[in-house]
Each structure stands twice: as structure tokens, then as C-alpha cells.
Amino acid sequence: MKRAIILAGGLGTRLRPYTTVIPKPLVPIDDKPILEIVIKQLKEHGFEHITLAVNHKADLIKAYFQDGNNLGVKIDYTYEEKKLGTMGPLKLVQDLPENFLIMNGDIITDLNFSEFFNLHLTKNKIFTISSTERTSFIDYGVLEVEDSILTKMNEKPIFSHLVSMGIYCAKKEILSYIPENTLFGFDRLMEALISADENPYVATHKGEWLDIGRPEDYEHACKKYKG
């Protein structure tokens, strides 16, 4: 039984006013909460044991998903009494298998989760990151200056970057890099792994990826999945 840890404790501040009353994982896309869509996708790829790391409005999330029986999966929960960041909540999970998937609870993607998990096993890395390309637009004329003299002018440049999709696979060994009861994010874990010469593997996904925490991505998802 493959295991997935879904980080579902965020405040959803970028999605206000939607998240004023309900937690971000329960914000609907058409007639289903984002998190329900994520869980059903994971089930399709063989992840039948799912742990929800909750905090903000945790009771509402628990009341909706309960033990997961209605979705055909096993769901259990960890609750952080204070903010632990993206990786800190992993220290609360008592029964992690040797390899498992971690993801944010507000991601809509066509990523093949089982292929990604199998790639992680094949590469035998301590941590694997799913990445995608994002384009940034600068609405200004960007100046390159040396000694107060303009040397080059870039009018409204466009930059492309590989970014983390908020979806990862990991070995249980990463727990030794995460402190107890401490705010500890993805960035700090990456710094720790790189310093220890345990550089993560990065897999590039060229398909759909929507970060529902971003209002523009949420609106796009609502239009695409309507009806």
C-alpha cells in the first residue's frame, strides 16, 4: 500500500475571501473540494493510505473526509499545535514507510503520480522533486548599469525558471535532517541535504500544473473543470 502525506494546514491567505470561512483544502472546484480531487487522483495511482497534515480549521477537514472510507482509501491525520512549515509536520507521522510521496493539498496537475514514485525508487535518491517551467514577466524596462553608465536595456523582459511543483518523493531518512517541533520549510531541508551531499533528484513535468493558492490559477481551474 503506497503512502502519501498531504500538507493541508495552510491558511490560504492568497485566496481570501474564499478562505475566510472554509480552509483552503475545502475550497471548491465545481462541486468538489480541491483536496477531494487530489485524493481521488492519488487513489487512481495506487496511493491507498493518505495522511493529512492539518492545522488551520482542522475540524472541518476531518469532518468532511473522516477515515476516507467513502473515497475508498485510508485517511489518518497529524495535527500541528504550532506552525511547523512544509517539512516540519513529517516528524509527527509515526509510521512512515521507507519511501513515500509528499505534496501540497492545493495542487491540480496531470502528473502521473505512480510513474513519479517509481522514478524516485529507480534513482534511489533520498529526495525527488517534481518541477515544471514557469514564465515571469517584468513590466518595466530593466537597466544593466556599470559605474552609473547604462550598458544594456531590456524592455519588459521575460524569464523562464524551473520551479518546484510542491510534489515530492522521499526516503524515511530525511527525518534525521528535520528538527523536532520547529518551523522547518522545504527550503531549509534542501539546504541541509545539499550540505550533506545528498542532492535531490529533479524530475521535470511538461504537463498541467495549477497552484490553487494563486487566485489566477484557481480561477483558471474553476473555468476548466466547470460541469
Tab-separated table of N, CA and C in Angstrom, residues 55-192:
chain	number	residue	atom	x	y	z
A	55	ASN	N	-3.919	21.761	10.314
A	55	ASN	CA	-3.748	22.767	11.363
A	55	ASN	C	-4.953	23.699	11.330
A	56	HIS	N	-4.938	24.662	10.385
A	56	HIS	CA	-5.995	25.664	10.285
A	56	HIS	C	-7.346	25.018	9.951
A	57	LYS	N	-8.354	25.256	10.801
A	57	LYS	CA	-9.701	24.715	10.614
A	57	LYS	C	-9.670	23.203	10.404
A	58	ALA	N	-8.848	22.535	11.198
A	58	ALA	CA	-8.667	21.087	11.049
A	58	ALA	C	-9.955	20.311	11.238
A	59	ASP	N	-10.826	20.751	12.151
A	59	ASP	CA	-12.061	20.016	12.430
A	59	ASP	C	-12.960	19.929	11.206
A	60	LEU	N	-12.982	20.986	10.390
A	60	LEU	CA	-13.802	20.961	9.183
A	60	LEU	C	-13.264	19.934	8.185
A	61	ILE	N	-11.946	19.874	8.056
A	61	ILE	CA	-11.332	18.906	7.138
A	61	ILE	C	-11.600	17.483	7.614
A	62	LYS	N	-11.448	17.252	8.903
A	62	LYS	CA	-11.697	15.920	9.458
A	62	LYS	C	-13.162	15.524	9.308
A	63	ALA	N	-14.053	16.468	9.523
A	63	ALA	CA	-15.475	16.172	9.410
A	63	ALA	C	-15.851	15.787	7.984
A	64	TYR	N	-15.197	16.396	7.017
A	64	TYR	CA	-15.527	16.111	5.615
A	64	TYR	C	-14.961	14.765	5.174
A	65	PHE	N	-13.698	14.500	5.458
A	65	PHE	CA	-13.046	13.307	4.924
A	65	PHE	C	-13.120	12.105	5.861
A	66	GLN	N	-13.267	12.340	7.155
A	66	GLN	CA	-13.349	11.284	8.156
A	66	GLN	C	-12.197	10.275	7.973
A	67	ASP	N	-12.516	8.987	7.882
A	67	ASP	CA	-11.437	7.986	7.768
A	67	ASP	C	-11.140	7.602	6.322
A	68	GLY	N	-11.792	8.289	5.366
A	68	GLY	CA	-11.541	8.040	3.956
A	68	GLY	C	-12.335	6.906	3.351
A	69	ASN	N	-13.146	6.220	4.151
A	69	ASN	CA	-13.879	5.059	3.652
A	69	ASN	C	-14.785	5.403	2.472
A	70	ASN	N	-15.393	6.601	2.521
A	70	ASN	CA	-16.293	6.997	1.428
A	70	ASN	C	-15.552	7.250	0.120
A	71	LEU	N	-14.230	7.426	0.184
A	71	LEU	CA	-13.421	7.615	-1.022
A	71	LEU	C	-12.607	6.367	-1.376
A	72	GLY	N	-12.772	5.325	-0.579
A	72	GLY	CA	-12.072	4.073	-0.867
A	72	GLY	C	-10.606	4.067	-0.504
A	73	VAL	N	-10.213	4.945	0.432
A	73	VAL	CA	-8.830	4.988	0.896
A	73	VAL	C	-8.815	5.047	2.424
A	74	LYS	N	-7.647	4.813	2.989
A	74	LYS	CA	-7.463	5.000	4.419
A	74	LYS	C	-6.899	6.396	4.652
A	75	ILE	N	-7.578	7.201	5.470
A	75	ILE	CA	-7.109	8.546	5.792
A	75	ILE	C	-6.890	8.653	7.293
A	76	ASP	N	-5.717	9.125	7.682
A	76	ASP	CA	-5.476	9.499	9.068
A	76	ASP	C	-4.885	10.901	9.089
A	77	TYR	N	-4.627	11.418	10.278
A	77	TYR	CA	-4.299	12.835	10.421
A	77	TYR	C	-3.147	13.049	11.388
A	78	THR	N	-2.385	14.112	11.130
A	78	THR	CA	-1.489	14.662	12.143
A	78	THR	C	-1.907	16.116	12.348
A	79	TYR	N	-1.782	16.580	13.578
A	79	TYR	CA	-2.173	17.958	13.888
A	79	TYR	C	-1.002	18.692	14.515
A	80	GLU	N	-0.618	19.817	13.899
A	80	GLU	CA	0.471	20.626	14.458
A	80	GLU	C	-0.119	21.719	15.341
A	81	GLU	N	0.328	21.767	16.579
A	81	GLU	CA	-0.196	22.746	17.524
A	81	GLU	C	0.402	24.127	17.304
A	82	LYS	N	1.507	24.179	16.582
A	82	LYS	CA	2.079	25.456	16.160
A	82	LYS	C	2.604	25.274	14.741
A	83	LYS	N	2.887	26.363	14.061
A	83	LYS	CA	3.320	26.284	12.679
A	83	LYS	C	4.665	25.562	12.577
A	84	LEU	N	4.684	24.541	11.707
A	84	LEU	CA	5.903	23.750	11.530
A	84	LEU	C	6.456	23.857	10.109
A	85	GLY	N	5.841	24.681	9.261
A	85	GLY	CA	6.322	24.818	7.896
A	85	GLY	C	5.901	23.640	7.033
A	86	THR	N	6.546	23.474	5.889
A	86	THR	CA	6.154	22.423	4.960
A	86	THR	C	6.730	21.052	5.303
A	87	MET	N	7.915	21.015	5.880
A	87	MET	CA	8.557	19.732	6.163
A	87	MET	C	8.480	19.343	7.641
A	88	GLY	N	8.330	20.317	8.529
A	88	GLY	CA	8.245	20.031	9.960
A	88	GLY	C	7.173	19.024	10.334
A	89	PRO	N	5.972	19.060	9.711
A	89	PRO	CA	4.919	18.108	10.089
A	89	PRO	C	5.270	16.645	9.855
A	90	LEU	N	6.265	16.362	9.033
A	90	LEU	CA	6.641	14.969	8.795
A	90	LEU	C	7.130	14.289	10.067
A	91	LYS	N	7.677	15.067	10.996
A	91	LYS	CA	8.165	14.491	12.254
A	91	LYS	C	7.016	13.998	13.134
A	92	LEU	N	5.794	14.401	12.809
A	92	LEU	CA	4.631	13.974	13.593
A	92	LEU	C	4.070	12.641	13.116
A	93	VAL	N	4.507	12.176	11.957
A	93	VAL	CA	3.992	10.918	11.405
A	93	VAL	C	4.806	9.763	11.983
A	94	GLN	N	4.138	8.875	12.710
A	94	GLN	CA	4.849	7.854	13.477
A	94	GLN	C	5.189	6.605	12.666
A	95	ASP	N	4.491	6.367	11.557
A	95	ASP	CA	4.619	5.075	10.879
A	95	ASP	C	4.965	5.227	9.403
A	96	LEU	N	5.877	6.135	9.094
A	96	LEU	CA	6.255	6.344	7.700
A	96	LEU	C	6.934	5.106	7.121
A	97	PRO	N	6.608	4.744	5.888
A	97	PRO	CA	7.327	3.645	5.227
A	97	PRO	C	8.693	4.120	4.745
A	98	GLU	N	9.445	3.235	4.135
A	98	GLU	CA	10.793	3.598	3.685
A	98	GLU	C	10.760	4.653	2.586
A	99	ASN	N	9.742	4.637	1.739
A	99	ASN	CA	9.581	5.640	0.688
A	99	ASN	C	8.132	6.093	0.649
A	100	PHE	N	7.921	7.376	0.423
A	100	PHE	CA	6.561	7.911	0.439
A	100	PHE	C	6.508	9.186	-0.388
A	101	LEU	N	5.285	9.581	-0.735
A	101	LEU	CA	5.056	10.803	-1.505
A	101	LEU	C	4.584	11.910	-0.572
A	102	ILE	N	5.027	13.129	-0.844
A	102	ILE	CA	4.612	14.314	-0.089
A	102	ILE	C	4.075	15.325	-1.101
A	103	MET	N	2.966	15.977	-0.790
A	103	MET	CA	2.504	17.017	-1.707
A	103	MET	C	1.627	18.032	-0.985
A	104	ASN	N	1.595	19.228	-1.542
A	104	ASN	CA	0.682	20.243	-1.057
A	104	ASN	C	-0.744	19.853	-1.424
A	105	GLY	N	-1.680	20.254	-0.585
A	105	GLY	CA	-3.070	19.864	-0.795
A	105	GLY	C	-3.845	20.780	-1.712
A	106	ASP	N	-3.164	21.666	-2.422
A	106	ASP	CA	-3.860	22.616	-3.290
A	106	ASP	C	-3.286	22.616	-4.701
A	107	ILE	N	-2.858	21.427	-5.157
A	107	ILE	CA	-2.228	21.299	-6.477
A	107	ILE	C	-3.147	20.516	-7.406
A	108	ILE	N	-3.438	21.079	-8.562
A	108	ILE	CA	-4.147	20.354	-9.607
A	108	ILE	C	-3.159	20.112	-10.747
A	109	THR	N	-2.951	18.852	-11.089
A	109	THR	CA	-1.950	18.511	-12.098
A	109	THR	C	-2.338	17.224	-12.798
A	110	ASP	N	-1.777	17.017	-13.990
A	110	ASP	CA	-1.950	15.744	-14.688
A	110	ASP	C	-0.707	14.870	-14.536
A	111	LEU	N	0.128	15.166	-13.560
A	111	LEU	CA	1.304	14.352	-13.279
A	111	LEU	C	0.888	12.903	-13.010
A	112	ASN	N	1.620	11.952	-13.575
A	112	ASN	CA	1.404	10.533	-13.288
A	112	ASN	C	2.122	10.211	-11.977
A	113	PHE	N	1.369	10.176	-10.888
A	113	PHE	CA	1.968	10.022	-9.562
A	113	PHE	C	2.686	8.676	-9.412
A	114	SER	N	2.134	7.619	-9.981
A	114	SER	CA	2.779	6.312	-9.839
A	114	SER	C	4.101	6.270	-10.606
A	115	GLU	N	4.145	6.875	-11.804
A	115	GLU	CA	5.409	6.939	-12.547
A	115	GLU	C	6.446	7.770	-11.798
A	116	PHE	N	6.002	8.861	-11.200
A	116	PHE	CA	6.907	9.708	-10.429
A	116	PHE	C	7.467	8.944	-9.234
A	117	PHE	N	6.610	8.210	-8.546
A	117	PHE	CA	7.042	7.418	-7.395
A	117	PHE	C	8.039	6.339	-7.827
A	118	ASN	N	7.743	5.662	-8.927
A	118	ASN	CA	8.643	4.615	-9.417
A	118	ASN	C	9.992	5.192	-9.859
A	119	LEU	N	9.959	6.408	-10.437
A	119	LEU	CA	11.213	7.073	-10.807
A	119	LEU	C	12.063	7.323	-9.569
A	120	HIS	N	11.415	7.767	-8.511
A	120	HIS	CA	12.128	8.000	-7.248
A	120	HIS	C	12.794	6.721	-6.759
A	121	LEU	N	12.067	5.612	-6.827
A	121	LEU	CA	12.640	4.340	-6.389
A	121	LEU	C	13.812	3.934	-7.274
A	122	THR	N	13.673	4.158	-8.578
A	122	THR	CA	14.724	3.778	-9.526
A	122	THR	C	15.998	4.598	-9.313
A	123	LYS	N	15.840	5.898	-9.096
A	123	LYS	CA	17.005	6.775	-8.924
A	123	LYS	C	17.669	6.568	-7.567
A	124	ASN	N	16.910	6.022	-6.619
A	124	ASN	CA	17.443	5.704	-5.286
A	124	ASN	C	18.056	6.926	-4.604
A	125	LYS	N	17.394	8.076	-4.771
A	125	LYS	CA	17.822	9.296	-4.099
A	125	LYS	C	17.031	9.477	-2.808
A	126	ILE	N	17.608	10.228	-1.877
A	126	ILE	CA	16.924	10.471	-0.616
A	126	ILE	C	15.686	11.345	-0.809
A	127	PHE	N	15.688	12.168	-1.864
A	127	PHE	CA	14.579	13.100	-2.087
A	127	PHE	C	14.465	13.378	-3.587
A	128	THR	N	13.233	13.383	-4.097
A	128	THR	CA	12.979	13.659	-5.503
A	128	THR	C	11.941	14.765	-5.612
A	129	ILE	N	12.224	15.734	-6.474
A	129	ILE	CA	11.355	16.901	-6.642
A	129	ILE	C	10.711	16.863	-8.020
A	130	SER	N	9.411	17.057	-8.083
A	130	SER	CA	8.748	17.244	-9.372
A	130	SER	C	8.748	18.739	-9.681
A	131	SER	N	9.258	19.093	-10.863
A	131	SER	CA	9.383	20.504	-11.217
A	131	SER	C	8.683	20.778	-12.540
A	132	THR	N	8.408	22.048	-12.786
A	132	THR	CA	7.834	22.477	-14.054
A	132	THR	C	8.378	23.854	-14.387
A	133	GLU	N	8.197	24.262	-15.630
A	133	GLU	CA	8.716	25.558	-16.058
A	133	GLU	C	7.648	26.627	-15.903
A	134	ARG	N	8.032	27.742	-15.330
A	134	ARG	CA	7.138	28.890	-15.189
A	134	ARG	C	7.809	30.110	-15.798
A	135	THR	N	6.983	30.962	-16.401
A	135	THR	CA	7.481	32.170	-17.045
A	135	THR	C	7.133	33.392	-16.221
A	136	SER	N	8.112	34.281	-16.024
A	136	SER	CA	7.905	35.528	-15.287
A	136	SER	C	8.017	36.707	-16.243
A	137	PHE	N	7.089	37.641	-16.100
A	137	PHE	CA	7.080	38.835	-16.942
A	137	PHE	C	7.444	40.049	-16.094
A	138	ILE	N	8.372	40.860	-16.553
A	138	ILE	CA	8.754	42.096	-15.876
A	138	ILE	C	8.147	43.263	-16.659
A	139	ASP	N	7.252	44.003	-16.030
A	139	ASP	CA	6.539	45.086	-16.723
A	139	ASP	C	7.305	46.401	-16.747
A	140	TYR	N	8.599	46.330	-16.665
A	140	TYR	CA	9.414	47.548	-16.644
A	140	TYR	C	10.589	47.387	-17.601
A	141	GLY	N	11.183	48.495	-17.926
A	141	GLY	CA	12.445	48.449	-18.647
A	141	GLY	C	13.558	48.151	-17.659
A	142	VAL	N	14.269	47.045	-17.850
A	142	VAL	CA	15.309	46.624	-16.924
A	142	VAL	C	16.658	47.169	-17.412
A	143	LEU	N	17.340	47.871	-16.527
A	143	LEU	CA	18.603	48.518	-16.872
A	143	LEU	C	19.790	47.708	-16.367
A	144	GLU	N	20.793	47.549	-17.213
A	144	GLU	CA	22.075	46.996	-16.772
A	144	GLU	C	23.065	48.154	-16.732
A	145	VAL	N	23.653	48.375	-15.543
A	145	VAL	CA	24.450	49.577	-15.309
A	145	VAL	C	25.800	49.207	-14.723
A	146	GLU	N	26.857	49.853	-15.220
A	146	GLU	CA	28.194	49.727	-14.652
A	146	GLU	C	28.746	51.119	-14.384
A	147	ASP	N	29.111	51.353	-13.128
A	147	ASP	CA	29.645	52.667	-12.730
A	147	ASP	C	28.721	53.803	-13.162
A	148	SER	N	27.435	53.610	-12.924
A	148	SER	CA	26.391	54.607	-13.224
A	148	SER	C	26.193	54.869	-14.719
A	149	ILE	N	26.748	53.999	-15.568
A	149	ILE	CA	26.598	54.144	-17.017
A	149	ILE	C	25.752	52.982	-17.545
A	150	LEU	N	24.703	53.310	-18.296
A	150	LEU	CA	23.853	52.286	-18.885
A	150	LEU	C	24.626	51.503	-19.944
A	151	THR	N	24.656	50.180	-19.804
A	151	THR	CA	25.351	49.336	-20.777
A	151	THR	C	24.384	48.493	-21.607
A	152	LYS	N	23.173	48.281	-21.070
A	152	LYS	CA	22.207	47.486	-21.822
A	152	LYS	C	20.819	47.784	-21.317
A	153	MET	N	19.848	47.728	-22.224
A	153	MET	CA	18.454	47.997	-21.880
A	153	MET	C	17.595	46.812	-22.311
A	154	ASN	N	16.842	46.252	-21.374
A	154	ASN	CA	15.916	45.166	-21.690
A	154	ASN	C	14.491	45.644	-21.396
A	155	GLU	N	13.723	45.853	-22.428
A	155	GLU	CA	12.362	46.349	-22.273
A	155	GLU	C	11.400	45.186	-22.007
A	156	LYS	N	10.817	45.192	-20.802
A	156	LYS	CA	9.839	44.195	-20.377
A	156	LYS	C	10.315	42.768	-20.692
A	157	PRO	N	11.407	42.342	-20.077
A	157	PRO	CA	11.959	41.011	-20.378
A	157	PRO	C	11.089	39.882	-19.823
A	158	ILE	N	11.278	38.716	-20.408
A	158	ILE	CA	10.575	37.511	-19.987
A	158	ILE	C	11.622	36.485	-19.546
A	159	PHE	N	11.408	35.884	-18.374
A	159	PHE	CA	12.338	34.900	-17.843
A	159	PHE	C	11.607	33.579	-17.613
A	160	SER	N	12.269	32.479	-17.879
A	160	SER	CA	11.728	31.147	-17.607
A	160	SER	C	12.565	30.473	-16.534
A	161	HIS	N	11.886	29.793	-15.617
A	161	HIS	CA	12.574	29.146	-14.496
A	161	HIS	C	11.956	27.774	-14.250
A	162	LEU	N	12.765	26.831	-13.775
A	162	LEU	CA	12.234	25.591	-13.237
A	162	LEU	C	11.814	25.836	-11.796
A	163	VAL	N	10.583	25.490	-11.464
A	163	VAL	CA	10.086	25.705	-10.110
A	163	VAL	C	9.588	24.389	-9.529
A	164	SER	N	9.605	24.318	-8.225
A	164	SER	CA	9.057	23.149	-7.544
A	164	SER	C	7.541	23.136	-7.678
A	165	MET	N	6.976	21.961	-7.956
A	165	MET	CA	5.523	21.820	-8.076
A	165	MET	C	4.851	21.585	-6.731
A	166	GLY	N	5.638	21.469	-5.665
A	166	GLY	CA	5.032	21.139	-4.371
A	166	GLY	C	4.659	19.673	-4.280
A	167	ILE	N	5.344	18.837	-5.075
A	167	ILE	CA	5.126	17.384	-5.069
A	167	ILE	C	6.496	16.716	-4.992
A	168	TYR	N	6.654	15.811	-4.022
A	168	TYR	CA	7.965	15.218	-3.767
A	168	TYR	C	7.819	13.740	-3.416
A	169	CYS	N	8.903	13.002	-3.589
A	169	CYS	CA	9.020	11.667	-3.020
A	169	CYS	C	10.265	11.658	-2.142
A	170	ALA	N	10.195	10.890	-1.074
A	170	ALA	CA	11.303	10.919	-0.118
A	170	ALA	C	11.524	9.566	0.522
A	171	LYS	N	12.761	9.370	0.967
A	171	LYS	CA	13.072	8.253	1.839
A	171	LYS	C	12.854	8.686	3.288
A	172	LYS	N	12.577	7.713	4.114
A	172	LYS	CA	12.351	7.984	5.531
A	172	LYS	C	13.568	8.635	6.190
A	173	GLU	N	14.739	8.458	5.578
A	173	GLU	CA	15.982	9.023	6.123
A	173	GLU	C	15.929	10.537	6.287
A	174	ILE	N	15.077	11.214	5.526
A	174	ILE	CA	15.054	12.679	5.615
A	174	ILE	C	14.648	13.164	7.004
A	175	LEU	N	13.994	12.298	7.787
A	175	LEU	CA	13.573	12.711	9.130
A	175	LEU	C	14.765	13.102	9.997
A	176	SER	N	15.930	12.532	9.711
A	176	SER	CA	17.113	12.859	10.518
A	176	SER	C	17.598	14.283	10.261
A	177	TYR	N	17.133	14.910	9.186
A	177	TYR	CA	17.515	16.288	8.861
A	177	TYR	C	16.476	17.310	9.338
A	178	ILE	N	15.352	16.827	9.869
A	178	ILE	CA	14.260	17.717	10.266
A	178	ILE	C	14.210	17.796	11.782
A	179	PRO	N	14.331	18.985	12.375
A	179	PRO	CA	14.300	19.095	13.833
A	179	PRO	C	12.903	18.889	14.398
A	180	GLU	N	12.849	18.515	15.656
A	180	GLU	CA	11.574	18.310	16.341
A	180	GLU	C	10.907	19.648	16.663
A	181	ASN	N	9.582	19.692	16.463
A	181	ASN	CA	8.755	20.794	16.959
A	181	ASN	C	9.303	22.170	16.575
A	182	THR	N	9.784	22.280	15.333
A	182	THR	CA	10.432	23.505	14.864
A	182	THR	C	9.900	23.886	13.492
A	183	LEU	N	9.725	25.175	13.246
A	183	LEU	CA	9.346	25.648	11.921
A	183	LEU	C	10.460	25.294	10.939
A	184	PHE	N	10.139	24.443	9.978
A	184	PHE	CA	11.174	23.927	9.078
A	184	PHE	C	10.557	23.720	7.704
A	185	GLY	N	10.966	24.563	6.757
A	185	GLY	CA	10.364	24.550	5.434
A	185	GLY	C	11.143	23.734	4.419
A	186	PHE	N	10.584	23.645	3.236
A	186	PHE	CA	11.199	22.938	2.109
A	186	PHE	C	12.581	23.510	1.801
A	187	ASP	N	12.704	24.845	1.848
A	187	ASP	CA	13.989	25.474	1.520
A	187	ASP	C	15.081	25.043	2.489
A	188	ARG	N	14.755	24.970	3.779
A	188	ARG	CA	15.763	24.589	4.769
A	188	ARG	C	16.160	23.124	4.628
A	189	LEU	N	15.204	22.278	4.286
A	189	LEU	CA	15.541	20.869	4.071
A	189	LEU	C	16.457	20.720	2.872
A	190	MET	N	16.175	21.472	1.795
A	190	MET	CA	17.032	21.381	0.611
A	190	MET	C	18.456	21.837	0.939
A	191	GLU	N	18.571	22.919	1.700
A	191	GLU	CA	19.903	23.397	2.098
A	191	GLU	C	20.636	22.332	2.910
A	192	ALA	N	19.913	21.672	3.815
A	192	ALA	CA	20.535	20.636	4.648
A	192	ALA	C	20.982	19.443	3.809
